[in-house]
XYZ file of C-alpha atoms in Angstrom:
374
model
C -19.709 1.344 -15.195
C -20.778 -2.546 -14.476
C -17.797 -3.751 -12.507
C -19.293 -6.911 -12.265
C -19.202 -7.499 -15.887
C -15.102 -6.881 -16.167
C -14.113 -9.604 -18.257
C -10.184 -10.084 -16.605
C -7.251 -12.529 -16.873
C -4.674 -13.794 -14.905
C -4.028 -13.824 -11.002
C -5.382 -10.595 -8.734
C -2.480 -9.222 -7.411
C -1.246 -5.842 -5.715
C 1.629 -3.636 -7.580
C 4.396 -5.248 -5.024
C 3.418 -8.553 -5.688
C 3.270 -7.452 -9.450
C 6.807 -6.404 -9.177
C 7.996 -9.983 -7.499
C 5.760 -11.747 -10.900
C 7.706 -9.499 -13.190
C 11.350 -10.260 -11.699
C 10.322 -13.846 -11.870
C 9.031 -13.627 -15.543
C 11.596 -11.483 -17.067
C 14.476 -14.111 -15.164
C 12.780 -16.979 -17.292
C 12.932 -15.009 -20.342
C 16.748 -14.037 -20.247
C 16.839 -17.801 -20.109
C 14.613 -18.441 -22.603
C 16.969 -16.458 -24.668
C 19.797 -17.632 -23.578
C 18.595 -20.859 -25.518
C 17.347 -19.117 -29.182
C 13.887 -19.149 -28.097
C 11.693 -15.553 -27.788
C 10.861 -14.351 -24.785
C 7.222 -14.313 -23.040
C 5.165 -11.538 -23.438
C 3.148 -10.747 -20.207
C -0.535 -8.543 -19.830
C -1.361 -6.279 -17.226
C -5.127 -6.299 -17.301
C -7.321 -3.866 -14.906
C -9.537 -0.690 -14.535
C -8.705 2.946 -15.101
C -6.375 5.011 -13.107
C -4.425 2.041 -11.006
C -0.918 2.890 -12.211
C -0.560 -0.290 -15.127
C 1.994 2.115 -17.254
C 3.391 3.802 -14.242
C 4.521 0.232 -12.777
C 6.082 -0.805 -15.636
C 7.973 2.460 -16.264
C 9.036 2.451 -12.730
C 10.765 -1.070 -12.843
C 12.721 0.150 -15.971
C 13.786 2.880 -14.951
C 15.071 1.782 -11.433
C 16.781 -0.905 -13.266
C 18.416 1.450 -15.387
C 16.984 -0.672 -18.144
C 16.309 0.934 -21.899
C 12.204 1.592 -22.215
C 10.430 2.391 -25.248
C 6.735 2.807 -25.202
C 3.435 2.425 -28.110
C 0.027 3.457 -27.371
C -1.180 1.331 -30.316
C -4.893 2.898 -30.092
C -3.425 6.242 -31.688
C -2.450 4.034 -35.056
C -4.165 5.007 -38.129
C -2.582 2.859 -39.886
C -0.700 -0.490 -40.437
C 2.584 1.640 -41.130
C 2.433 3.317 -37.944
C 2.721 -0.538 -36.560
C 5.191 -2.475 -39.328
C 6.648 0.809 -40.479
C 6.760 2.375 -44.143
C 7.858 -0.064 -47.249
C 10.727 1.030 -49.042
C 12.420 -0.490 -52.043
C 16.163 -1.759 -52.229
C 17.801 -3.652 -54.739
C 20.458 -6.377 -53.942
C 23.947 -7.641 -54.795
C 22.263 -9.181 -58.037
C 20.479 -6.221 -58.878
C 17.020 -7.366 -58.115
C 14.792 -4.694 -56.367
C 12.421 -6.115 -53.581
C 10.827 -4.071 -51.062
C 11.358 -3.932 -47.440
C 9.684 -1.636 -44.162
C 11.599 0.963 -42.636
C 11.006 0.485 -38.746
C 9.101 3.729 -37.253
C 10.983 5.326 -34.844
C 9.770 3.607 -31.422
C 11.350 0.639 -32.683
C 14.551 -0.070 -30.261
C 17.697 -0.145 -31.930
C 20.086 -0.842 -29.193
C 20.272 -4.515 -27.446
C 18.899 -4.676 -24.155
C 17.928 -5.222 -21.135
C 15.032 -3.273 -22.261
C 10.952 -2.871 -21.968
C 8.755 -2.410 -25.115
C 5.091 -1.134 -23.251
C 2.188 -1.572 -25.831
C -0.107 0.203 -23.203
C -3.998 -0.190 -23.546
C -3.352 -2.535 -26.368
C -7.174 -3.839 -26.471
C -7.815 -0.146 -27.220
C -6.668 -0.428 -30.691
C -8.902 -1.020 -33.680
C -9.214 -5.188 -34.361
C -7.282 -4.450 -37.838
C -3.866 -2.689 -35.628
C -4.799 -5.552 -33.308
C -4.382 -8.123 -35.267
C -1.450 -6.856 -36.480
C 0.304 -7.483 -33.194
C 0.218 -10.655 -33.358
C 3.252 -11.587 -35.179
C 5.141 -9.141 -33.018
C 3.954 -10.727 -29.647
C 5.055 -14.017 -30.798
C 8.076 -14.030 -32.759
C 9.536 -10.519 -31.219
C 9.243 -9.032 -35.101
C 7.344 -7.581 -37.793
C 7.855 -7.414 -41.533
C 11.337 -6.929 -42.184
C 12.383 -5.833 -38.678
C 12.957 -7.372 -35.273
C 13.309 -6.111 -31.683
C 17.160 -6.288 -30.205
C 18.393 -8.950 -27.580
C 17.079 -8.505 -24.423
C 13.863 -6.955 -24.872
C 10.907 -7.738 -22.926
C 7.175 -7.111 -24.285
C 4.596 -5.950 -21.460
C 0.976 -4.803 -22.370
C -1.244 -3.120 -20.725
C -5.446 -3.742 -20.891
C -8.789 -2.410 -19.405
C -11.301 -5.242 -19.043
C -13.456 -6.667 -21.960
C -17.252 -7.198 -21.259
C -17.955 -3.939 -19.797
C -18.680 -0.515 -20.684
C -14.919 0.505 -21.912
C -14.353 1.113 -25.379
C -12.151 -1.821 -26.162
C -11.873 -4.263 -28.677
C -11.914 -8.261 -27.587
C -8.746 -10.308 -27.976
C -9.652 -14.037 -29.421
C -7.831 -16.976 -27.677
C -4.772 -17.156 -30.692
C -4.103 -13.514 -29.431
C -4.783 -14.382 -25.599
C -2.327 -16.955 -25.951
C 0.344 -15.271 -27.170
C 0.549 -13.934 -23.879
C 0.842 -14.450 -19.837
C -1.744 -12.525 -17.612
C -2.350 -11.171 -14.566
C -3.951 -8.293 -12.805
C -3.062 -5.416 -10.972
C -5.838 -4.501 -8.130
C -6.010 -2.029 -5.799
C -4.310 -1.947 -2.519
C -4.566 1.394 -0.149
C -1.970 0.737 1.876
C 0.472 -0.359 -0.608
C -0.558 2.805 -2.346
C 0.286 4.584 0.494
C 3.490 3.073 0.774
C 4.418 4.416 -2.615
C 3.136 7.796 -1.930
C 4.731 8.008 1.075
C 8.023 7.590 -1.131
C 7.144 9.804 -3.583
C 6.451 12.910 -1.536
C 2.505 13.018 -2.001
C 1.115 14.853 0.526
C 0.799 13.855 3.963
C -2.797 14.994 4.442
C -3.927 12.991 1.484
C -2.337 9.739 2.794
C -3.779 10.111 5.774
C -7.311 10.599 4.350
C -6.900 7.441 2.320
C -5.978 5.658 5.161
C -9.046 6.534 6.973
C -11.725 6.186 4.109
C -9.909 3.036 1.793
C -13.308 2.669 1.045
C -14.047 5.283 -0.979
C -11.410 4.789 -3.691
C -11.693 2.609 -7.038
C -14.826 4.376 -7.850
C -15.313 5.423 -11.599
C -13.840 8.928 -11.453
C -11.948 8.193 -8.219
C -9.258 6.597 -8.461
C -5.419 6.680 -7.070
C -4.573 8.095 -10.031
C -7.030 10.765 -9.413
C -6.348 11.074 -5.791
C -2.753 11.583 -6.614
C -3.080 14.763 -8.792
C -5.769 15.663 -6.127
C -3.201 15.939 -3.511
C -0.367 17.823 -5.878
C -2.852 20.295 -6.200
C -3.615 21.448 -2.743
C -0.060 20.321 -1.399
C 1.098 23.638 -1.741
C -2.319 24.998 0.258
C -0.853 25.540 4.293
C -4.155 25.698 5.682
C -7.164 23.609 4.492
C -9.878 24.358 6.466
C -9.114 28.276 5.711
C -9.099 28.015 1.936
C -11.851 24.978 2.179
C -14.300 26.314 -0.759
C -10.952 26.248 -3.085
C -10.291 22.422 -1.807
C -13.555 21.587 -2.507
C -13.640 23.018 -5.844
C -10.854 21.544 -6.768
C -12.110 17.786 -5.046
C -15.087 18.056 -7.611
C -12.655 18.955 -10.363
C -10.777 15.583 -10.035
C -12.529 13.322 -7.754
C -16.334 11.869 -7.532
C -18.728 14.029 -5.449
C -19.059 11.643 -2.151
C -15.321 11.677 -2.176
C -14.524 14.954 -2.616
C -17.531 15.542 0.102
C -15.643 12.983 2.417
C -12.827 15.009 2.092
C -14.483 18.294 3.154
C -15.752 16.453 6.506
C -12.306 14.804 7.062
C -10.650 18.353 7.214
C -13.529 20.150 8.893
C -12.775 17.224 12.020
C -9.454 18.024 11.883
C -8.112 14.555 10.739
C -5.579 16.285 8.405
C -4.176 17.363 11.399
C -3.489 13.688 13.145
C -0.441 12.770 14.634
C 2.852 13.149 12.710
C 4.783 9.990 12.874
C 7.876 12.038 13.578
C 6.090 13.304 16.554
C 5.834 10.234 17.549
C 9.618 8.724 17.282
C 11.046 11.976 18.856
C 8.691 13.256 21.436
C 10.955 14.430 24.694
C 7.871 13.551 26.731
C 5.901 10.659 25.629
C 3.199 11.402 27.754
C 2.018 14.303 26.314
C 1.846 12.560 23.324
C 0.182 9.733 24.368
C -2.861 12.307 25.707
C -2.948 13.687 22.383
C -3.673 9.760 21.072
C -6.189 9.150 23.447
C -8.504 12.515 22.522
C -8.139 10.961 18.891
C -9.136 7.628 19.780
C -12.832 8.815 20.401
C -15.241 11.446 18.964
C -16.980 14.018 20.706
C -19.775 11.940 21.802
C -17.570 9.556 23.275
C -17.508 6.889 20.570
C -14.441 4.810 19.927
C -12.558 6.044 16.467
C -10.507 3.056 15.625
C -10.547 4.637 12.482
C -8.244 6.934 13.548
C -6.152 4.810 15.469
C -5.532 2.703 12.551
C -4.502 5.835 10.636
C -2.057 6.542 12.897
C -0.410 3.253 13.006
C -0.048 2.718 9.467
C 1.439 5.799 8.683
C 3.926 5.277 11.786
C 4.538 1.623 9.756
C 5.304 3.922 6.405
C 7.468 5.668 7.898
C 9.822 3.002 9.983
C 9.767 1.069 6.356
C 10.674 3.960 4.302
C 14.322 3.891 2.801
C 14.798 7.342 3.894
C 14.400 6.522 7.807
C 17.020 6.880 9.972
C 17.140 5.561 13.294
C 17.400 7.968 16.563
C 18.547 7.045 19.747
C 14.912 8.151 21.201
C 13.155 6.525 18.428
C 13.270 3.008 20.422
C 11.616 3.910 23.752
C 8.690 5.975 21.913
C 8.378 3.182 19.469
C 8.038 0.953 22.451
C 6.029 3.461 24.167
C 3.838 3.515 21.396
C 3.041 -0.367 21.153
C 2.316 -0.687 25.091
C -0.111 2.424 25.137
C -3.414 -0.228 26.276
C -6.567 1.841 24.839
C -5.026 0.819 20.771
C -6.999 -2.163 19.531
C -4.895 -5.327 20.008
C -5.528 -6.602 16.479
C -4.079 -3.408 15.509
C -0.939 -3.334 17.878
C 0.018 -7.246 17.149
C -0.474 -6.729 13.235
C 1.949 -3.380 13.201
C 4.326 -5.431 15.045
C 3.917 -7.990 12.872
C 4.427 -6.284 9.818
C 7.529 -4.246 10.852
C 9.236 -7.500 11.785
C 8.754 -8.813 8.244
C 9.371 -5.697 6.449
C 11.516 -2.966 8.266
C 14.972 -2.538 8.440
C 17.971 -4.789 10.948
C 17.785 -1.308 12.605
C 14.236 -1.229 13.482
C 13.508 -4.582 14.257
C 16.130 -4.347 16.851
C 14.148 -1.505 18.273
C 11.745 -4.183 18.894
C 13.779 -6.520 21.384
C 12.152 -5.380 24.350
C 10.964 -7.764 27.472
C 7.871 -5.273 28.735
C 6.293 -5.760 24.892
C 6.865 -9.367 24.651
C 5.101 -9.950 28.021
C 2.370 -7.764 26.816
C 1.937 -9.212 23.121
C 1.798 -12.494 24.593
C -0.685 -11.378 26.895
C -2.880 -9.881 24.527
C -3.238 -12.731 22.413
């Protein structure tokens, strides 16, 4: 696949910051209501395998809002769109014919989210029939309920995915933007979501090697549910590997084999970390990480293990120990960790942790020593 021919719309933006642009946009629209006006449909344009439908499930569903969902490239025809005409006769006796609304048609007022996912996927003839429903929130003789907000979902024109162009009247029906791929905000999510440890860790290590055509974090995910349930790796490592090739590209899955062959599946639990009775022993265990067997530095590594200490302190599931504050202090004085490193997880905890844990970080020894190492 050409990547450099993706045809996209709209601002690049991560699936937090997506989040933020849809509370924004779907604020405006309740207004926009509010004043007999239809809402604004928005586009989520971008490759294979990032999550599009996933993120906009997720923000109904944690909302408690209704969500109803169309994948319009499975309609054969214009009455799987407008529904099937029926004929009625009115209070004067004159028959006229009207469409029955097909069953993913809400019926209840909203809040609510109508996904047309991969809408560009659909033949130009389905296509075109969306139109009227994008602008005016209705088709033939039905109309979605109050409250109902219209998200799409696209793969990028001008490239090598089956997809049919949208023309500016169609374009401009909408609001874009796109969702691009962000490891570490991925990992935040996985984190969350229970996806194994091991796998995080390896995307940490190697962000490089994802958003490749058959490797993607959608891949990666059902990569890891498959061996999450495998205790030890390296023992059962033809059966990974197998199963790497099943899902992933072959330099990933490859990658994968080296990274638990070195034992990086194996580095330094976060947990470890915050309640170690003896903070020196853990702080030799660092230092073996922080270089390979030839010596070299692995910052690699080192950056592994700080991000997935940040995941942790900035998961909704922490809860603060009384130990937790000296090792987390311990932690950001030990002298051999990069400084760009130390001053950009301190950083980032400040701006995103909990009261708890950025009280953790009131400390007069690290204050001296980050303004020393600037």
């Amino acid at each position: 696949m050409n990547e450099k021919n993706n045809i996209l719309f709209g601002p690049k933006r991560n699936s937090k910051e997506i989040e933020l642009f849809l509370n924004h946009i779907f604020e405006s629209n309740f207004k926009i209501i509010e004043n007999n006006r239809n809402p604004i449909p928005l586009c989520i344009w971008g490759t294979h395998g990032l999550g599009k439908t996933e993120i906009v499930k997720d923000y109904a569903i944690e909302r408690n809002w209704k969500f109803n969902y169309i994948a319009p490239a499975q309609f054969e025809e214009m009455g799987d769109l407008h529904g099937m005409p029926t004929t009625v006769e009115d209070s004067n006796g004159i028959k006229k014919t009207i469409y029955n609304p097909p069953d993913w048609v809400p019926n209840e007022e909203g809040p609510g989210i109508l996904l047309i996912d991969d809408i560009n996927r659909a033949d130009d003839r389905i296509l075109r029939g969306c139109m009227q429903l994008l602008q005016n929130f209705e088709l033939s003789s039905w109309k979605l309920p109050s409250k109902w907000q219209i998200v799409a979902t696209a793969n990028p024109e001008g490239s090598d995915y089956s997809v049919t162009p949208m023309d500016d009247a169609m374009l401009t029906r909408m609001i874009h933007l796109t969702l691009i791929y962000d490891h570490k905000v991925w990992a935040e999510w996985a984190y969350s979501s229970g996806v194994d440890s091991r796998g995080i860790s390896f995307v940490l290590t190697y962000p490089e090697l994802i958003n490749t055509h058959r490797t993607t974090s959608r891949s990666l995910t059902q990569f890891f549910d498959l061996i999450k349930h495998i205790k030890s790796l390296k023992d059962n490592i033809e059966l990974v590997y197998s199963i790497a090739l099943s899902t992933l590209d072959e330099i990933t899955a490859s990658s994968f084999v080296n990274f638990v062959n070195d034992d990086l599946q194996l580095l330094i639990e976060p947990e470890d970390i915050l309640n170690s009775n003896n903070f020196e022993s853990i702080k030799k265990d660092i230092l073996l990480l922080s270089k390979d067997s030839e010596g070299e530095k692995r910052t690699d590594r080192l950056s592994t293990v700080i991000n997935r200490l940040y995941l942790y302190l900035v998961s909704s599931n922490y809860i603060n120990k009384k130990k937790h504050s000296d090792n987390l202090i311990s932690f950001l004085l030990l002298d051999f960790l990069p400084k760009d490193l130390t001053m950009s997880f301190y950083m980032d905890l400040l701006k995103n942790s909990k009261e708890s844990v950025k009280l953790m970080l009131r400390d007069k020894k690290l204050a001296n020593f980050l303004v020393k190492s600037m």
